[in-house]
Each structure stands twice: as C-alpha cells, then as structure tokens.
XYZ file of C-alpha atoms in Angstrom:
353
model
C -25.998 -27.938 -44.796
C -26.557 -25.501 -41.829
C -23.435 -24.579 -39.911
C -24.116 -24.967 -36.209
C -23.660 -21.609 -34.314
C -20.858 -21.185 -31.871
C -21.592 -22.221 -28.360
C -22.502 -19.505 -26.047
C -21.268 -19.368 -22.624
C -24.314 -20.024 -20.500
C -23.303 -17.785 -17.789
C -24.446 -14.222 -17.821
C -21.581 -11.415 -18.100
C -20.499 -9.711 -14.957
C -18.840 -6.364 -14.227
C -15.634 -8.240 -13.460
C -15.766 -10.727 -16.670
C -16.120 -7.674 -18.795
C -13.360 -5.768 -16.871
C -11.009 -8.815 -17.552
C -11.860 -8.902 -21.075
C -11.298 -5.215 -21.997
C -8.173 -5.356 -19.764
C -9.549 -2.476 -17.771
C -10.322 -2.295 -14.101
C -13.766 -3.239 -12.424
C -13.631 0.360 -11.267
C -13.767 1.807 -14.558
C -16.576 -0.210 -15.658
C -18.738 0.657 -12.781
C -17.673 4.361 -13.462
C -18.914 3.991 -17.053
C -22.251 2.340 -15.754
C -23.019 5.171 -13.334
C -22.212 7.694 -15.814
C -19.164 9.268 -14.230
C -17.107 11.746 -16.107
C -13.601 10.504 -14.926
C -13.280 7.905 -17.769
C -10.974 9.023 -20.851
C -13.413 8.951 -24.065
C -11.739 6.132 -25.875
C -11.773 3.856 -22.783
C -15.497 4.815 -22.316
C -16.225 4.018 -25.859
C -14.571 0.521 -25.505
C -16.358 -0.098 -22.176
C -19.714 0.665 -23.590
C -18.959 -1.319 -26.667
C -18.275 -4.407 -24.187
C -21.285 -3.971 -22.423
C -23.490 -3.757 -25.435
C -21.784 -6.841 -26.923
C -22.763 -9.026 -23.731
C -26.069 -7.293 -23.526
C -25.107 -6.323 -20.127
C -27.958 -4.168 -18.184
C -28.221 -2.970 -14.592
C -30.717 -5.190 -12.742
C -33.726 -2.977 -12.827
C -35.157 -4.175 -9.602
C -32.309 -3.457 -7.412
C -33.463 -2.372 -3.849
C -32.635 1.165 -3.080
C -30.547 1.128 0.015
C -31.271 3.481 3.060
C -28.714 3.278 6.152
C -25.041 3.120 6.582
C -22.112 1.087 6.443
C -19.649 0.459 9.200
C -15.803 1.091 8.136
C -13.411 -0.338 10.632
C -9.589 -0.057 10.378
C -6.997 -2.072 12.726
C -5.468 1.385 13.088
C -6.097 4.794 12.024
C -3.481 7.041 11.869
C -1.819 6.903 8.478
C -1.855 8.488 4.960
C -2.561 4.903 3.648
C -5.857 4.957 5.748
C -7.115 8.276 4.248
C -6.803 6.958 0.532
C -8.978 3.994 1.820
C -11.591 6.574 3.454
C -11.720 8.694 0.341
C -12.476 5.409 -1.858
C -15.242 4.253 0.504
C -16.492 7.740 0.618
C -16.923 8.162 -3.232
C -19.124 5.270 -3.395
C -21.257 5.884 -0.260
C -21.632 9.308 -0.992
C -22.766 8.616 -4.583
C -25.510 6.544 -3.366
C -26.464 8.488 -0.045
C -25.212 5.895 2.302
C -23.790 7.156 5.652
C -20.375 5.705 6.980
C -19.498 5.026 10.519
C -15.733 4.775 11.064
C -13.958 3.259 13.983
C -10.714 1.473 14.804
C -9.451 -1.380 16.877
C -6.360 0.183 18.179
C -4.019 -1.945 16.550
C -5.834 -5.381 16.691
C -6.737 -7.248 13.977
C -9.769 -9.182 15.311
C -12.365 -7.163 16.793
C -13.456 -7.530 20.202
C -16.998 -9.298 20.920
C -18.142 -6.078 22.530
C -17.283 -4.275 19.390
C -19.411 -6.495 17.247
C -22.388 -6.530 19.463
C -22.257 -2.533 19.413
C -22.302 -2.971 15.603
C -25.190 -5.449 15.578
C -27.267 -3.179 17.958
C -27.381 -0.775 15.075
C -27.825 -3.061 12.206
C -25.909 -1.487 9.451
C -26.194 -2.379 5.815
C -22.810 -4.023 5.922
C -19.255 -3.966 7.473
C -15.906 -3.196 5.957
C -13.049 -4.531 7.561
C -9.559 -2.972 6.637
C -6.595 -4.844 7.815
C -8.531 -6.665 10.167
C -11.212 -9.427 10.032
C -13.875 -11.024 12.047
C -13.347 -14.349 13.744
C -15.191 -17.524 12.784
C -17.744 -17.155 15.549
C -18.120 -13.457 14.588
C -18.664 -14.428 10.977
C -21.557 -16.704 12.057
C -23.096 -14.108 14.005
C -22.945 -11.527 11.239
C -24.572 -14.016 8.705
C -27.360 -14.960 11.363
C -28.110 -11.178 11.634
C -28.113 -11.027 7.654
C -25.147 -8.248 7.799
C -22.782 -8.656 4.959
C -18.988 -7.731 5.208
C -16.204 -7.540 3.065
C -12.427 -7.505 3.875
C -9.960 -5.069 2.467
C -6.403 -5.947 2.565
C -6.898 -8.891 4.940
C -4.181 -9.166 7.612
C -4.050 -12.940 7.466
C -5.530 -16.064 6.001
C -9.164 -16.306 5.710
C -11.850 -18.466 4.572
C -12.630 -18.738 0.780
C -16.188 -17.887 1.690
C -15.317 -14.426 2.681
C -15.157 -11.585 0.224
C -11.570 -9.917 -0.012
C -10.412 -7.046 -2.059
C -6.494 -6.499 -2.120
C -3.697 -6.125 -4.364
C -1.021 -8.564 -5.286
C 1.706 -7.835 -2.587
C 3.971 -10.713 -3.740
C 4.143 -9.295 -7.106
C 4.532 -5.765 -5.582
C 7.850 -7.054 -3.738
C 8.993 -8.588 -6.774
C 8.677 -5.421 -8.827
C 10.506 -3.351 -6.330
C 13.400 -5.690 -6.192
C 13.829 -6.543 -9.746
C 13.901 -2.873 -10.412
C 17.008 -2.334 -7.911
C 18.662 -5.547 -9.334
C 18.327 -4.139 -12.706
C 20.067 -0.789 -11.666
C 22.840 -2.980 -10.684
C 22.333 -3.381 -6.909
C 23.313 -6.616 -5.224
C 23.241 -5.851 -1.375
C 19.593 -4.904 -0.976
C 17.832 -4.726 2.374
C 14.179 -4.911 2.970
C 12.206 -3.374 5.780
C 8.658 -4.987 5.487
C 5.502 -4.377 7.895
C 4.850 -6.577 10.935
C 5.847 -10.484 10.268
C 2.395 -11.645 11.550
C 0.786 -9.495 8.760
C 0.169 -11.431 5.552
C 0.968 -8.654 3.063
C 4.392 -8.089 4.927
C 5.086 -11.734 4.290
C 4.211 -11.644 0.604
C 6.339 -8.620 -0.028
C 9.311 -10.272 1.325
C 8.384 -13.261 -0.625
C 8.426 -11.364 -3.709
C 11.762 -9.806 -2.511
C 13.347 -13.490 -2.265
C 12.048 -14.596 -5.628
C 13.554 -11.879 -7.385
C 16.865 -12.557 -5.809
C 16.351 -16.296 -6.847
C 15.777 -15.380 -10.380
C 19.250 -13.418 -10.273
C 20.927 -16.406 -8.783
C 21.765 -14.365 -5.743
C 21.899 -15.344 -2.094
C 20.322 -12.909 0.378
C 22.035 -12.105 3.654
C 19.502 -12.871 6.582
C 20.611 -9.827 8.509
C 19.223 -7.691 5.610
C 15.722 -9.075 5.957
C 13.799 -6.858 8.580
C 10.228 -6.595 10.013
C 8.871 -3.343 11.094
C 5.329 -1.678 11.699
C 4.823 0.160 8.399
C 5.549 3.733 10.393
C 8.288 6.106 10.056
C 10.020 5.127 13.300
C 10.588 1.476 12.343
C 12.119 2.695 8.866
C 14.484 5.147 10.742
C 15.511 2.523 13.356
C 16.231 -0.234 10.907
C 17.820 1.916 8.630
C 20.161 3.543 11.228
C 21.313 0.016 12.079
C 21.610 -1.339 8.397
C 23.537 2.001 7.254
C 25.981 2.155 10.049
C 27.223 -1.449 9.342
C 30.566 -1.589 7.474
C 29.147 -3.878 4.857
C 25.974 -1.633 4.672
C 23.410 -2.353 1.564
C 23.532 -0.127 -1.392
C 19.594 -0.085 -1.433
C 16.808 -0.630 0.755
C 13.169 -1.617 -0.131
C 10.932 -0.361 2.508
C 7.357 -2.042 3.144
C 5.602 1.447 2.935
C 6.177 4.848 1.981
C 6.040 5.998 5.571
C 8.874 3.488 6.508
C 10.759 4.843 3.236
C 10.485 8.415 4.841
C 12.019 7.094 7.958
C 15.032 5.260 5.753
C 15.440 8.770 3.916
C 15.930 10.364 7.676
C 18.662 7.982 8.615
C 20.309 8.302 5.416
C 20.470 11.869 5.741
C 21.419 11.674 9.585
C 24.242 9.665 8.409
C 25.283 11.862 5.646
C 24.325 9.591 2.596
C 23.159 10.794 -0.560
C 20.018 9.318 -1.871
C 20.114 8.164 -4.584
C 24.018 8.517 -5.025
C 24.965 6.525 -1.925
C 21.775 4.598 -1.391
C 18.673 3.836 -3.288
C 15.384 3.664 -1.570
C 11.886 2.231 -2.836
C 8.746 2.595 -0.917
C 5.187 0.893 -1.263
C 1.755 2.291 -1.557
C 2.286 5.608 -3.493
C 0.473 8.026 -0.894
C 0.566 11.718 -2.102
C 3.477 12.500 -0.206
C 5.789 10.141 -1.923
C 6.044 12.335 -5.049
C 6.607 15.644 -2.893
C 9.558 14.523 -0.425
C 12.966 15.187 -1.403
C 13.935 13.198 -3.428
C 10.766 12.070 -4.928
C 10.174 8.499 -3.911
C 10.172 5.451 -6.314
C 7.581 3.389 -4.890
C 5.135 0.570 -5.657
C 1.933 1.911 -6.430
C -0.857 -0.027 -4.662
C -4.459 0.906 -5.965
C -5.866 1.814 -2.323
C -8.656 3.922 -3.605
C -9.735 1.512 -6.314
C -9.429 -1.355 -3.681
C -11.858 0.643 -1.298
C -14.211 1.560 -4.107
C -14.523 -2.031 -5.432
C -14.980 -3.394 -1.883
C -17.778 -0.913 -1.089
C -19.465 -1.769 -4.239
C -19.341 -5.349 -3.431
C -20.649 -4.719 -0.041
C -23.726 -2.654 -1.273
C -24.456 -5.368 -3.825
C -24.370 -7.985 -1.127
C -26.934 -5.797 0.866
C -29.211 -5.809 -2.173
C -28.926 -9.577 -2.169
C -26.415 -9.886 -5.408
C -23.812 -12.221 -4.776
C -20.367 -11.089 -6.167
C -19.159 -13.061 -9.389
C -15.951 -13.960 -7.439
C -15.169 -13.767 -3.609
C -11.364 -12.704 -4.238
C -10.426 -9.522 -6.220
C -6.600 -8.716 -6.239
C -5.755 -5.468 -8.373
C -2.459 -4.864 -9.848
C 0.065 -2.811 -8.697
C 2.680 -0.612 -10.499
C 6.297 0.424 -10.141
C 6.416 4.334 -10.123
C 9.924 5.355 -10.597
C 10.738 8.797 -9.428
C 14.338 10.112 -8.059
C 15.196 7.913 -5.050
C 16.754 5.020 -7.115
C 20.024 5.052 -9.234
C 22.759 2.653 -10.145
C 25.044 1.994 -7.005
C 27.867 4.480 -6.698
C 26.429 7.158 -8.681
C 26.873 10.008 -6.138
C 29.033 12.120 -8.681
C 27.013 14.201 -10.875
C 23.804 13.817 -8.631
C 21.824 16.617 -7.541
C 23.017 18.967 -4.467
C 21.608 17.730 -1.029
C 18.559 19.824 0.138
C 19.358 22.922 2.156
C 19.632 21.863 6.206
C 20.445 18.178 5.246
C-alpha cells in the first residue's frame, strides 16, 4: 500500500512566514535575499536553507521603480526621528528611490492641502510616521493609486491599512517587571501624550506588571508627558520632591528619561543609588549619558526598513502577506537601575553634579 504524502500548505511561502519559521526578523531575510553583507554567516546559512526548502524565489517580473516616496512625520525634532530616517534611507538608496521629507508640526492628521500637494507630484507611495491619513484622505490616495504605509501609528486605524510598529504593551511590561524584580515597589511612569496609542499601551503594560505582582498603583504616580526632555524633567521634579517619592521612574522615551536624570541631579539624588530610571527607544545617546541608561530597545531602524520595503512592494502591485507587523522589543540593562536603597558603594557622582 502506498502511503499518502503529507499535505502541503497551498499558500506560497512569504518573507514574513519564512522569518517567523526561522525565528529571525523580516529584515534579516530581506538582507539575505538582497545579498547584503551585514548578516552573520551562520544566520545567513540558516536563512538560505529556509529559502531553498520553500523554493522561494524573487518575482522575476517585478517592475523596476523610478521616482520618489514621501516620508511624513508628525514632528521632526528628535533622535527618534533620525533612526527612522536612516532606516528608510537604507532601503531607498539601495533601490535608487528619492525620499521627500516633511512634517506636520505636531499634528497627527495631515491637512487636506498637504495631501493635495503630495498628489500633485504623484509619488510612488507615502510613509506616515506617528501620523495617519483620515478615511477621506485614504480614499483619495487609493483613487490616485498611491499606496501608503503607517509606521508606529498614533491611534486606532482600519485593518486594511498596512502598519509597521513594535509591541508597546510588551515594552511597558518588560520595563516594569525589571524594576519590580530589583525590589522596587513604588514606581512612577511618565509616558508620552495620553491621546497617542503607544503611550497608553506602555502604561497598560506598566499596570499589568503591577497586577502580576499583586501591587496597587498610586494614581499620582501615573503621568503623561510629550516624549521630550522638558516633560521628563518637570514631572520628575514634582514626583521626586514628594515626601513619599518613588524609588524608580519608567520614562516613556529616552529623551524624557534624560529629563528625569537632570531632575534627580538637581535634587541631589544619585542614580541608581537613590533612584532607578528606565527609558524607552534605545536611541544612541542612551548608552553615552552618565549613568548609561537602562532602556527598552525599540527596533526603530528595522521598523522603518520593513515599512519601506512593504511600501515599495505595494508600488509594484505586490500585496503584503499581512497588513500588521509588530516587531519585538528588548530590555537593554545598563547602569541606571539597581535595587532600591543601594546608594552605598555606587560610583561617585560625575564632576559638576
């Protein structure tokens, strides 16, 4: 009797499905396909074997693209933005696509006049960063056959809109668990704007970590800022001047964490001896401040490269395998966190403190 051969999945393998199977990022698989050198030899070998096993081949008839893409930020004045720009540029430069950069001066929904200007020059596509088109604007873009992808959306958006981000809820959970495991029980959070989805998600992760530990959160320790240094400083000055001040602060961005560090220094508090601080994003300066900042590493460049690749595929008429991609975060432990009350024996304060 002839045994039946195992059923095969009728769906063709995609870069995303192969990446998930191998436990690597979509960016890594794409780099191997593009012959990029910045992949470890053993990882390259595993990816090439996976591609061969699934008989994955590049589509030979993909249309060569010429033109430009529009990259629009809600606001363009931080190191966070530079990480996104570099990720977009890495993909665009490799395909000789120009990038037009603009910002919305803090708004999350572009004005119709801005969109009319974009449609006048008919780009290959639009990348919205911490911003998104309204429903009527989405219809306009689709009618003009201009694809769009949202990076790190500021709010709820239709399932049909391609979005690339990271798991902000998990990031908040990682940061808070770390502080709880060190023994902190009075932890404050200074997140970003309350009307921005990632800010609320990070606070939700903060709350779940406390629930897991059976701890009640003091509502006065939950604050919303603006992701910038000034909000971190102002909230930290208030929090740390209280008689029942927190022993740790989780800041919703590395820039806000810099403001917290300044407030602690202003008040004569040692970090991490008197106060532990965790940031978010892992922008380059986080490893260079004193003390080096413990932070949640958000894969900003990878988010940007994946979103740009998705946009260019859409411009070629290739639909993505999924409209939602959330990349994983990681906790990067440095020098700004320690058990509470561990001032004795810590390094001396920096000169000029």
